[in-house]
Tab-separated table of C-alpha atoms in Angstrom:
chain	number	residue	atom	x	y	z
A	10	MET	CA	0.000	0.000	0.000
A	11	LEU	CA	1.267	3.512	-0.776
A	12	SER	CA	2.144	5.758	2.146
A	13	SER	CA	0.306	9.025	2.707
A	14	THR	CA	3.337	10.899	1.403
A	15	SER	CA	3.257	9.045	-1.912
A	16	ALA	CA	-0.414	9.496	-2.848
A	17	LEU	CA	-1.715	12.623	-4.504
A	18	VAL	CA	-5.492	12.897	-4.726
A	19	LEU	CA	-6.985	15.730	-6.739
A	20	ALA	CA	-10.522	16.957	-6.167
A	21	SER	CA	-11.268	16.767	-9.871
A	22	GLY	CA	-10.649	13.058	-10.161
A	23	LEU	CA	-8.347	10.244	-9.120
A	24	ILE	CA	-4.715	10.858	-10.038
A	25	SER	CA	-2.086	9.075	-7.996
A	26	ALA	CA	1.671	9.101	-8.060
A	27	VAL	CA	4.286	7.024	-6.327
A	28	ALA	CA	7.026	8.715	-4.358
A	29	ALA	CA	8.620	11.606	-6.160
A	30	GLY	CA	11.245	10.541	-8.648
A	31	ARG	CA	10.028	6.943	-8.905
A	32	SER	CA	7.476	7.284	-11.751
A	33	ALA	CA	5.234	9.764	-13.535
A	34	PRO	CA	1.607	10.261	-12.382
A	35	VAL	CA	-0.918	7.910	-13.981
A	36	LEU	CA	-4.691	8.201	-14.213
A	37	GLU	CA	-6.740	5.874	-12.061
A	38	ALA	CA	-10.210	5.433	-13.570
A	39	ARG	CA	-13.323	3.464	-12.842
A	40	ASP	CA	-16.777	3.262	-14.427
A	41	GLY	CA	-19.833	3.897	-12.312
A	42	PRO	CA	-22.966	5.938	-11.616
A	43	ALA	CA	-20.910	9.076	-11.018
A	44	PRO	CA	-17.951	10.542	-12.964
A	45	SER	CA	-14.499	9.978	-11.462
A	46	LEU	CA	-12.796	12.448	-13.827
A	47	PRO	CA	-13.692	15.939	-15.085
A	48	SER	CA	-16.869	15.970	-17.179
A	49	ASP	CA	-18.960	18.330	-19.268
A	50	PRO	CA	-21.216	20.414	-16.971
A	51	ASN	CA	-23.842	20.301	-19.749
A	52	THR	CA	-23.998	16.498	-19.717
A	53	SER	CA	-27.548	15.149	-19.648
A	54	SER	CA	-29.056	15.428	-16.187
A	55	TYR	CA	-30.585	11.992	-16.767
A	56	CYS	CA	-27.158	10.293	-16.918
A	57	THR	CA	-27.096	7.071	-14.869
A	58	TRP	CA	-23.714	5.594	-15.866
A	59	TRP	CA	-20.321	7.032	-16.752
A	60	VAL	CA	-17.170	5.862	-18.518
A	61	ASP	CA	-13.858	7.276	-17.332
A	62	VAL	CA	-11.324	7.639	-20.152
A	63	ALA	CA	-7.909	6.851	-18.688
A	64	SER	CA	-6.095	5.966	-21.926
A	65	ASP	CA	-6.405	6.582	-25.672
A	66	THR	CA	-9.674	5.276	-27.103
A	67	THR	CA	-12.301	6.208	-29.683
A	68	CYS	CA	-15.992	6.970	-29.816
A	69	ASP	CA	-16.315	3.768	-31.804
A	70	ALA	CA	-14.914	1.668	-28.969
A	71	ILE	CA	-17.016	3.351	-26.284
A	72	ILE	CA	-20.230	3.074	-28.313
A	73	ASN	CA	-19.669	-0.577	-29.165
A	74	ASP	CA	-18.690	-1.510	-25.605
A	75	ASN	CA	-21.811	0.117	-24.148
A	76	PHE	CA	-24.331	-0.835	-26.872
A	77	ILE	CA	-25.487	2.703	-27.575
A	78	SER	CA	-25.792	4.820	-30.715
A	79	LEU	CA	-23.668	7.738	-31.832
A	80	ALA	CA	-26.705	10.025	-31.549
A	81	GLU	CA	-27.264	9.012	-27.931
A	82	PHE	CA	-23.586	9.423	-27.053
A	83	THR	CA	-23.347	12.913	-28.572
A	84	ARG	CA	-26.718	13.980	-27.114
A	85	TRP	CA	-25.730	12.957	-23.603
A	86	ASN	CA	-22.255	14.550	-24.000
A	87	PRO	CA	-22.839	17.845	-25.875
A	88	SER	CA	-19.191	18.880	-25.517
A	89	LEU	CA	-18.142	16.293	-28.118
A	90	PRO	CA	-17.044	17.796	-31.457
A	91	ALA	CA	-18.796	16.865	-34.717
A	92	THR	CA	-16.006	14.400	-35.505
A	93	CYS	CA	-16.565	12.674	-32.125
A	94	VAL	CA	-13.172	12.715	-30.395
A	95	VAL	CA	-12.903	11.820	-26.701
A	96	GLU	CA	-10.200	13.173	-24.398
A	97	VAL	CA	-8.051	11.200	-22.000
A	98	GLY	CA	-8.679	12.275	-18.402
A	99	LYS	CA	-12.414	12.967	-18.775
A	100	SER	CA	-15.617	11.107	-17.963
A	101	TYR	CA	-18.456	10.614	-20.457
A	102	CYS	CA	-22.088	9.597	-20.017
A	103	VAL	CA	-23.047	6.252	-21.619
A	104	GLU	CA	-26.509	5.679	-20.107
A	105	ALA	CA	-29.492	7.918	-19.343
A	106	HIS	CA	-32.474	6.035	-17.932
A	107	GLY	CA	-35.729	7.977	-17.894
A	108	GLU	CA	-34.630	10.517	-20.508
A	109	PRO	CA	-37.569	11.879	-22.552
A	110	ALA	CA	-37.615	10.846	-26.210
A	111	PRO	CA	-35.705	13.383	-28.379
A	112	SER	CA	-37.665	15.358	-30.980
A	113	SER	CA	-37.065	14.421	-34.655
A	114	SER	CA	-35.429	16.718	-37.203
A	115	THR	CA	-35.992	17.074	-40.935
A	116	THR	CA	-32.393	17.760	-41.834
A	117	SER	CA	-30.295	15.733	-39.434
A	118	THR	CA	-29.675	12.025	-39.120
A	119	THR	CA	-28.919	9.720	-36.216
A	120	SER	CA	-26.754	6.684	-36.299
A	121	THR	CA	-26.885	3.301	-34.601
A	122	SER	CA	-23.195	2.908	-35.066
A	123	SER	CA	-20.050	4.911	-34.589
A	124	LEU	CA	-17.716	6.998	-36.624
A	125	THR	CA	-14.143	5.974	-37.317
A	126	THR	CA	-11.668	7.801	-39.457
A	127	SER	CA	-10.471	6.012	-42.546
A	128	SER	CA	-7.484	6.336	-44.829
A	129	THR	CA	-8.424	3.416	-47.048
A	130	LEU	CA	-8.425	3.691	-50.815
A	131	SER	CA	-11.693	2.005	-51.718
A	132	SER	CA	-11.647	-0.176	-54.841
A	133	THR	CA	-14.540	-1.276	-57.095
A	134	SER	CA	-12.488	-3.761	-58.998
A	135	SER	CA	-9.014	-4.954	-59.760
A	136	THR	CA	-8.648	-2.260	-62.385
A	137	SER	CA	-10.952	0.621	-61.526
A	138	THR	CA	-10.797	2.504	-58.220
A	139	THR	CA	-12.593	5.152	-56.225
A	140	GLN	CA	-11.164	8.477	-55.089
A	141	ALA	CA	-8.432	9.438	-52.628
A	142	ALA	CA	-9.133	8.699	-48.981
A	143	THR	CA	-10.157	11.044	-46.149
A	144	SER	CA	-13.838	10.511	-45.403
A	145	THR	CA	-15.041	9.400	-41.980
A	146	THR	CA	-16.729	6.003	-41.980
A	147	LEU	CA	-20.353	5.806	-40.881
A	148	SER	CA	-21.247	2.134	-40.512
A	149	SER	CA	-23.883	0.362	-42.593
A	150	SER	CA	-26.232	0.224	-39.604
A	151	THR	CA	-26.780	3.988	-39.800
A	152	VAL	CA	-30.392	5.110	-39.622
A	153	ALA	CA	-31.932	8.505	-40.135
A	154	SER	CA	-34.555	10.614	-38.475
A	155	PRO	CA	-38.098	10.038	-39.741
A	156	ALA	CA	-37.911	12.811	-42.379
A	157	THR	CA	-38.230	11.639	-45.977
A	158	THR	CA	-38.141	14.979	-47.816
A	159	THR	CA	-35.585	17.779	-47.627
A	160	THR	CA	-38.315	20.303	-46.874
A	161	PRO	CA	-41.946	19.287	-46.263
A	162	GLY	CA	-43.862	19.848	-49.473
A	163	ASN	CA	-41.007	20.251	-51.953
A	164	GLY	CA	-41.699	16.778	-53.358
A	165	ILE	CA	-38.063	15.621	-53.376
A	166	ALA	CA	-37.408	12.396	-51.490
A	167	THR	CA	-34.280	12.475	-49.355
A	168	PRO	CA	-32.386	9.191	-48.993
A	169	THR	CA	-31.093	8.212	-45.585
A	170	PRO	CA	-28.787	8.442	-43.793
A	171	THR	CA	-27.532	11.896	-44.756
A	172	GLN	CA	-24.576	13.929	-43.585
A	173	ALA	CA	-25.191	15.516	-40.172
A	174	THR	CA	-26.479	18.727	-41.758
A	175	ILE	CA	-27.564	19.378	-45.340
A	176	VAL	CA	-29.510	22.276	-46.859
A	177	ASP	CA	-33.296	22.132	-47.056
A	178	ASN	CA	-33.566	22.615	-50.822
A	179	CYS	CA	-31.351	19.744	-51.981
A	180	ASP	CA	-32.519	17.919	-55.117
A	181	ALA	CA	-29.628	15.500	-55.834
A	182	PHE	CA	-27.668	13.252	-53.493
A	183	HIS	CA	-24.402	11.278	-53.522
A	184	LEU	CA	-23.658	8.304	-51.262
A	185	VAL	CA	-20.169	8.980	-49.912
A	186	THR	CA	-17.875	5.956	-49.963
A	187	ALA	CA	-14.917	5.309	-47.679
A	188	GLY	CA	-11.943	7.344	-48.820
A	189	GLN	CA	-13.763	10.024	-50.806
A	190	THR	CA	-12.969	13.688	-50.265
A	191	CYS	CA	-14.955	16.889	-50.710
A	192	GLU	CA	-12.683	17.726	-53.637
A	193	ALA	CA	-13.286	14.385	-55.353
A	194	ILE	CA	-17.060	14.538	-54.947
A	195	ALA	CA	-17.219	18.143	-56.141
A	196	SER	CA	-15.199	17.169	-59.202
A	197	LEU	CA	-17.519	14.249	-59.940
A	198	TYR	CA	-20.574	16.519	-60.042
A	199	ARG	CA	-18.850	19.545	-61.598
A	200	ILE	CA	-19.521	21.826	-58.661
A	201	SER	CA	-17.090	23.894	-56.644
A	202	GLN	CA	-15.857	22.801	-53.237
A	203	ASP	CA	-17.400	25.957	-51.789
A	204	GLN	CA	-20.793	24.891	-53.155
A	205	PHE	CA	-20.395	21.391	-51.750
A	206	LYS	CA	-19.459	22.683	-48.298
A	207	ALA	CA	-22.272	25.260	-48.330
A	208	TRP	CA	-24.826	22.535	-49.143
A	209	ASN	CA	-23.322	20.195	-46.516
A	210	PRO	CA	-22.314	22.524	-43.654
A	211	SER	CA	-21.458	19.746	-41.212
A	212	VAL	CA	-18.468	18.588	-43.280
A	213	GLY	CA	-16.609	21.693	-42.140
A	214	ALA	CA	-14.217	24.031	-43.916
A	215	SER	CA	-11.467	21.390	-44.003
A	216	CYS	CA	-13.855	18.523	-44.898
A	217	THR	CA	-12.949	16.585	-41.734
A	218	GLY	CA	-16.629	16.090	-40.908
A	219	LEU	CA	-17.446	14.197	-44.123
A	220	TRP	CA	-19.107	10.856	-43.301
A	221	ALA	CA	-18.790	7.764	-45.471
A	222	ASN	CA	-21.905	5.610	-46.006
A	223	ALA	CA	-24.104	8.697	-45.719
A	224	TYR	CA	-25.643	10.873	-48.434
A	225	ALA	CA	-24.305	14.328	-49.266
A	226	CYS	CA	-26.108	17.047	-51.193
A	227	VAL	CA	-24.624	17.656	-54.662
A	228	SER	CA	-27.274	19.936	-56.166
A	229	ILE	CA	-29.983	22.318	-55.001
A	230	ILE	CA	-33.231	23.419	-56.604
A	231	GLY	CA	-32.391	25.783	-59.460
A	232	HIS	CA	-28.740	24.717	-59.764
A	233	GLU	CA	-27.425	23.859	-63.231
A	234	PRO	CA	-24.228	21.736	-63.391
A	235	SER	CA	-21.357	23.072	-65.462
A	236	PRO	CA	-21.257	21.773	-69.084
A	237	THR	CA	-17.977	20.485	-70.550
A	238	THR	CA	-17.478	23.820	-72.270
A	239	PRO	CA	-20.072	26.586	-71.816
A	240	GLY	CA	-21.846	27.061	-75.119
A	241	ASN	CA	-20.686	23.917	-76.916
A	242	GLY	CA	-24.174	22.440	-76.640
A	243	ILE	CA	-23.002	19.043	-75.358
A	244	THR	CA	-24.500	17.821	-72.103
A	245	THR	CA	-22.004	16.178	-69.800
A	246	PRO	CA	-23.358	13.333	-67.663
A	247	THR	CA	-22.310	13.062	-64.037
A	248	PRO	CA	-20.303	11.886	-62.263
A	249	THR	CA	-17.252	12.049	-64.499
A	250	GLN	CA	-13.680	10.921	-64.002
A	251	GLY	CA	-11.610	13.328	-61.917
A	252	THR	CA	-10.478	15.313	-64.946
A	253	ILE	CA	-11.675	15.130	-68.542
A	254	VAL	CA	-11.036	17.440	-71.488
A	255	ASN	CA	-13.353	20.380	-72.134
A	256	ASN	CA	-14.263	19.434	-75.705
A	257	CYS	CA	-15.599	15.940	-75.068
A	258	ASP	CA	-18.634	14.933	-77.138
A	259	GLU	CA	-19.107	11.260	-76.166
A	260	PHE	CA	-18.996	9.570	-72.793
A	261	TYR	CA	-18.701	6.027	-71.461
A	262	LEU	CA	-19.804	4.873	-67.999
A	263	VAL	CA	-16.908	2.837	-66.597
A	264	VAL	CA	-17.975	-0.405	-64.948
A	265	ALA	CA	-16.085	-2.538	-62.457
A	266	GLY	CA	-13.436	-4.553	-64.277
A	267	ASP	CA	-12.929	-2.111	-67.132
A	268	THR	CA	-9.400	-1.061	-68.039
A	269	CYS	CA	-8.139	1.758	-70.212
A	270	GLU	CA	-7.104	-0.887	-72.739
A	271	THR	CA	-10.505	-2.543	-72.981
A	272	ILE	CA	-12.402	0.752	-73.168
A	273	ALA	CA	-10.111	2.076	-75.893
A	274	ALA	CA	-10.500	-1.140	-77.891
A	275	LYS	CA	-14.283	-1.102	-77.604
A	276	LYS	CA	-14.517	2.503	-78.703
A	277	GLY	CA	-12.023	2.339	-81.568
A	278	LEU	CA	-9.415	4.499	-79.827
A	279	THR	CA	-5.763	4.239	-79.032
A	280	GLN	CA	-4.844	4.110	-75.374
A	281	ALA	CA	-2.899	7.340	-75.879
A	282	GLN	CA	-6.079	9.104	-76.990
A	283	PHE	CA	-8.048	7.762	-74.034
A	284	LEU	CA	-5.366	8.843	-71.555
A	285	ASN	CA	-5.095	12.302	-73.144
A	286	TRP	CA	-8.837	12.862	-72.901
A	287	ASN	CA	-9.022	11.564	-69.315
A	288	PRO	CA	-5.785	12.814	-67.723
A	289	SER	CA	-6.781	11.972	-64.143
A	290	VAL	CA	-6.635	8.213	-64.835
A	291	GLY	CA	-2.846	8.473	-65.059
A	292	SER	CA	-0.362	6.963	-67.492
A	293	THR	CA	-0.774	3.498	-65.911
A	294	CYS	CA	-4.598	3.753	-65.663
A	295	THR	CA	-4.528	3.339	-61.870
A	296	GLY	CA	-6.753	6.397	-61.453
A	297	LEU	CA	-9.650	4.997	-63.502
A	298	TRP	CA	-12.858	5.251	-61.462
A	299	ALA	CA	-15.694	2.781	-61.762
A	300	ASN	CA	-19.246	4.183	-61.916
A	301	ALA	CA	-18.039	7.468	-63.391
A	302	TYR	CA	-18.082	8.681	-66.985
A	303	ALA	CA	-14.944	8.797	-69.138
A	304	CYS	CA	-14.479	10.760	-72.347
A	305	VAL	CA	-14.272	8.519	-75.425
A	306	SER	CA	-14.497	11.129	-78.196
A	307	ILE	CA	-13.794	14.811	-78.691
A	308	ILE	CA	-15.245	17.311	-81.127
A	309	GLY	CA	-13.841	16.539	-84.595
A	310	HIS	CA	-12.715	13.010	-83.715
A	311	THR	CA	-13.707	10.145	-86.037
A	312	PRO	CA	-13.442	6.719	-84.379
A	313	SER	CA	-11.793	3.931	-86.308
A	314	LYS	CA	-14.259	1.532	-87.906
A	315	PRO	CA	-13.895	-2.262	-87.738
A	316	SER	CA	-13.041	-3.814	-91.070
A	317	THR	CA	-15.912	-5.391	-93.005
A	318	THR	CA	-13.796	-8.209	-94.462
A	319	THR	CA	-11.209	-10.375	-92.759
A	320	SER	CA	-8.620	-9.567	-95.392
A	321	THR	CA	-8.829	-7.338	-98.418
A	322	GLY	CA	-9.966	-9.476	-101.340
A	323	ASN	CA	-10.679	-12.720	-99.513
A	324	GLY	CA	-14.413	-12.228	-100.010
A	325	ILE	CA	-15.432	-13.251	-96.477
A	326	ALA	CA	-17.626	-10.707	-94.668
A	327	THR	CA	-16.707	-10.122	-91.053
A	328	PRO	CA	-19.532	-9.278	-88.629
A	329	THR	CA	-19.078	-6.514	-86.086
A	330	PRO	CA	-18.112	-5.913	-83.381
A	331	ILE	CA	-15.101	-8.216	-83.196
A	332	GLN	CA	-12.458	-8.564	-80.522
A	333	PRO	CA	-9.173	-6.759	-81.250
A	334	ASN	CA	-6.272	-8.467	-83.031
A	335	MET	CA	-8.334	-11.250	-84.572
A	336	VAL	CA	-6.448	-13.140	-87.303
A	337	LYS	CA	-6.957	-11.853	-90.848
A	338	ASN	CA	-7.819	-15.211	-92.475
A	339	CYS	CA	-10.873	-16.049	-90.363
A	340	ASP	CA	-13.745	-17.649	-92.287
A	341	LEU	CA	-16.243	-18.457	-89.483
A	342	PHE	CA	-17.389	-16.383	-86.532
A	343	TYR	CA	-19.246	-16.843	-83.262
A	344	LYS	CA	-20.966	-14.162	-81.153
A	345	VAL	CA	-20.152	-14.620	-77.468
A	346	LYS	CA	-23.183	-14.949	-75.200
A	347	SER	CA	-23.601	-14.806	-71.447
A	348	GLY	CA	-22.108	-17.835	-69.702
A	349	ASP	CA	-19.706	-18.724	-72.512
A	350	THR	CA	-16.104	-19.670	-71.812
A	351	CYS	CA	-13.291	-20.473	-74.200
A	352	ALA	CA	-13.664	-24.127	-73.242
A	353	THR	CA	-17.398	-24.309	-73.929
A	354	ILE	CA	-17.077	-22.430	-77.232
A	355	ALA	CA	-14.183	-24.608	-78.377
A	356	ALA	CA	-16.054	-27.786	-77.434
A	357	ALA	CA	-19.187	-26.691	-79.262
A	358	LYS	CA	-17.358	-25.650	-82.416
A	359	GLY	CA	-14.973	-28.582	-82.835
A	360	VAL	CA	-11.768	-26.673	-82.087
A	361	THR	CA	-9.296	-26.688	-79.228
A	362	VAL	CA	-8.941	-23.903	-76.701
A	363	GLN	CA	-5.413	-23.361	-78.012
A	364	GLN	CA	-6.728	-22.827	-81.537
A	365	LEU	CA	-9.392	-20.446	-80.263
A	366	THR	CA	-6.908	-18.312	-78.337
A	367	THR	CA	-4.419	-18.398	-81.224
A	368	TRP	CA	-7.012	-17.026	-83.634
A	369	ASN	CA	-8.253	-14.539	-81.032
A	370	PRO	CA	-5.060	-13.574	-79.167
A	371	TYR	CA	-6.662	-10.643	-77.375
A	372	VAL	CA	-8.727	-12.963	-75.153
A	373	LYS	CA	-5.439	-14.264	-73.682
A	374	SER	CA	-4.504	-17.863	-72.957
A	375	ASP	CA	-6.555	-17.853	-69.744
A	376	CYS	CA	-9.607	-16.435	-71.564
A	377	SER	CA	-9.750	-13.494	-69.140
A	378	LEU	CA	-10.595	-10.936	-71.852
A	379	LEU	CA	-13.494	-12.707	-73.537
A	380	TRP	CA	-16.077	-9.996	-74.317
A	381	LEU	CA	-19.825	-10.533	-74.201
A	382	ASP	CA	-21.705	-9.787	-77.467
A	383	TYR	CA	-18.492	-9.596	-79.528
A	384	TYR	CA	-17.565	-11.966	-82.334
A	385	LEU	CA	-14.743	-14.514	-82.106
A	386	CYS	CA	-12.999	-16.351	-84.894
A	387	ILE	CA	-13.774	-20.080	-84.696
A	388	SER	CA	-12.237	-21.195	-88.001
A	389	ILE	CA	-9.626	-20.016	-90.465
A	390	VAL	CA	-9.223	-20.582	-94.178
A	391	GLY	CA	-8.107	-24.208	-94.673
A	392	HIS	CA	-9.140	-25.391	-91.203
A	393	THR	CA	-11.257	-28.552	-90.913
A	394	PRO	CA	-13.132	-28.828	-87.613
A	395	THR	CA	-13.180	-32.092	-85.691
A	396	PRO	CA	-16.141	-34.176	-86.928
A	397	VAL	CA	-18.967	-34.622	-84.479
A	398	ASN	CA	-20.195	-37.921	-85.972
A	399	PRO	CA	-17.461	-40.389	-87.014
A	400	GLY	CA	-19.928	-42.740	-88.742
A	401	ASN	CA	-21.137	-45.005	-85.935
A	402	GLY	CA	-24.389	-43.085	-85.578
A	403	ILE	CA	-23.447	-41.579	-82.181
A	404	GLN	CA	-22.818	-37.874	-82.048
A	405	THR	CA	-19.333	-37.150	-80.744
A	406	PRO	CA	-18.815	-33.890	-78.862
A	407	THR	CA	-15.736	-31.765	-79.446
A	408	PRO	CA	-12.931	-31.264	-78.790
A	409	ILE	CA	-11.560	-34.792	-78.353
A	410	GLN	CA	-8.002	-36.099	-78.179
A	411	SER	CA	-6.526	-37.915	-81.133
A	412	GLY	CA	-6.892	-41.700	-81.383
A	413	MET	CA	-10.131	-42.012	-79.423
A	414	THR	CA	-11.988	-45.224	-80.226
A	415	THR	CA	-14.612	-44.853	-82.950
A	416	SER	CA	-17.050	-47.105	-81.078
A	417	CYS	CA	-17.476	-44.753	-78.103
A	418	LYS	CA	-21.028	-44.263	-76.854
A	419	THR	CA	-20.488	-42.235	-73.636
A	420	PHE	CA	-18.249	-39.206	-73.196
A	421	HIS	CA	-16.898	-37.251	-70.237
A	422	PHE	CA	-15.763	-33.602	-70.332
A	423	VAL	CA	-12.487	-33.418	-68.394
A	424	GLN	CA	-12.403	-30.603	-65.850
A	425	SER	CA	-9.208	-28.945	-64.705
A	426	GLY	CA	-7.686	-30.951	-61.855
A	427	GLN	CA	-9.303	-34.266	-62.727
A	428	THR	CA	-7.156	-37.395	-63.098
A	429	CYS	CA	-7.564	-40.753	-64.827
A	430	ASP	CA	-8.250	-42.318	-61.438
A	431	THR	CA	-11.101	-39.935	-60.554
A	432	ILE	CA	-12.733	-40.478	-63.948
A	433	THR	CA	-12.408	-44.282	-63.937
A	434	GLN	CA	-13.774	-44.444	-60.402
A	435	GLN	CA	-16.685	-42.203	-61.353
A	436	TYR	CA	-17.690	-44.429	-64.275
A	437	LYS	CA	-16.631	-47.724	-62.617
A	438	ILE	CA	-14.308	-48.724	-65.468
A	439	THR	CA	-10.765	-50.077	-65.397
A	440	LYS	CA	-7.845	-47.842	-66.085
A	441	ALA	CA	-6.665	-50.311	-68.759
A	442	ASN	CA	-9.919	-49.873	-70.708
A	443	PHE	CA	-9.831	-46.115	-70.218
A	444	VAL	CA	-6.323	-45.916	-71.718
A	445	LYS	CA	-7.282	-48.321	-74.525
A	446	TRP	CA	-10.267	-46.165	-75.500
A	447	ASN	CA	-8.241	-42.942	-75.095
A	448	PRO	CA	-4.655	-43.827	-76.065
A	449	ALA	CA	-3.552	-40.194	-76.180
A	450	VAL	CA	-3.865	-39.890	-72.394
A	451	LYS	CA	-0.974	-42.399	-72.001
A	452	SER	CA	-0.702	-45.136	-69.387
A	453	ASP	CA	0.536	-42.698	-66.732
A	454	CYS	CA	-2.225	-40.185	-67.596
A	455	THR	CA	0.267	-37.416	-68.380
A	456	GLY	CA	-1.253	-36.869	-71.811
A	457	MET	CA	-4.828	-36.175	-70.721
A	458	TRP	CA	-6.138	-32.716	-71.614
A	459	ALA	CA	-8.428	-30.617	-69.514
A	460	ASN	CA	-11.416	-29.061	-71.310
A	461	ALA	CA	-11.657	-31.942	-73.816
A	462	TYR	CA	-13.842	-35.042	-74.033
A	463	VAL	CA	-12.712	-38.604	-73.268
A	464	CYS	CA	-14.496	-41.891	-73.905
A	465	VAL	CA	-15.833	-43.690	-70.826
A	466	ALA	CA	-18.023	-46.417	-72.457
A	467	VAL	CA	-18.103	-48.207	-75.826
A	468	LEU	CA	-20.736	-49.985	-77.938
């Protein structure tokens, strides 16, 4: 036990120190029905339980530990700033039994979860990203006050939750995502930062009060967004990429998974043109934003047109659109539909996956750039597809490996990772018969192809 000479008790709380020179004073804190540390004199008079903050913590931690909402915590402790920061060495109210129900507001929201600051760069895909990080995260359990319109009678429905304070005449809203900034959002909607802050006063002059997962006002009644160039007569959709040129006359809404390369190819552009017209995406395309419009044409630009024949003079008409870099001697085409893969297309058309990717090199060997509703080459001049009926009256699927028995009546499509043993066990056949009917797989099974058919029963 400490001697009377080594304990220092302050009237404002419990601070003790061991004998002088032995250690620095440390806060002693406890939770209970009365504060043990200094507290806000304006704290709710209904407070029935207190938390004493003796070390660094956050509103998030206090709220979660005591099963209360952010609105309750800030209402009971009115000294808290808008960004909800607690101070070490103070007590805060976390319970108020018997408190009258608070009145609702038409412009403010309450939250059932806490606020935590975030410096995460939020991504919508492996290739397209959202804006630079600084917003404060408001969890997905956020709820709003009962109001459903910005001002009663203006007929504009207000989504919830909103930022802490927005103007009453808002007519367009943006759901802030983790990492977005006032600057980024203003750029998306072609408004100034001053306008954004005036319409969302609670974000503050430095934007530190911006909440993620809550709606911000991005337009008010009577506001007209800036066109690409005043007077050029071309309406610019919103939101756009961070920066686009002023003379854009065609726009493309970037979706998750898009890359600068794929967009340029689809729109008949070079990547250099796309990057020049959308400078904020950066030379490596890392700044490409999903769910925002990119410029894909400027005034006076004529996009390149796909060729109408595979090769000048070969007389074979090529349908459009086709995937880039298709071979020039193609004589048969297939339009990709939803659910297709290189393996399923190759099997249906009597070609191998290797042939398909050789004739359509843009799709890549792993088929990762196969485009929906675009045409592929499935045959070239001089190619003879694998027959689907070798003469025994049983339709043979494709592709198959060479040497398969001509008396096969049942086929199995080999999936990646399957072995001879798994297939023979599945069909209850011997490995000797399996190899005899499919000699190309070899006795040790090293020659078996994935994504091709094998024979598992004969006539």
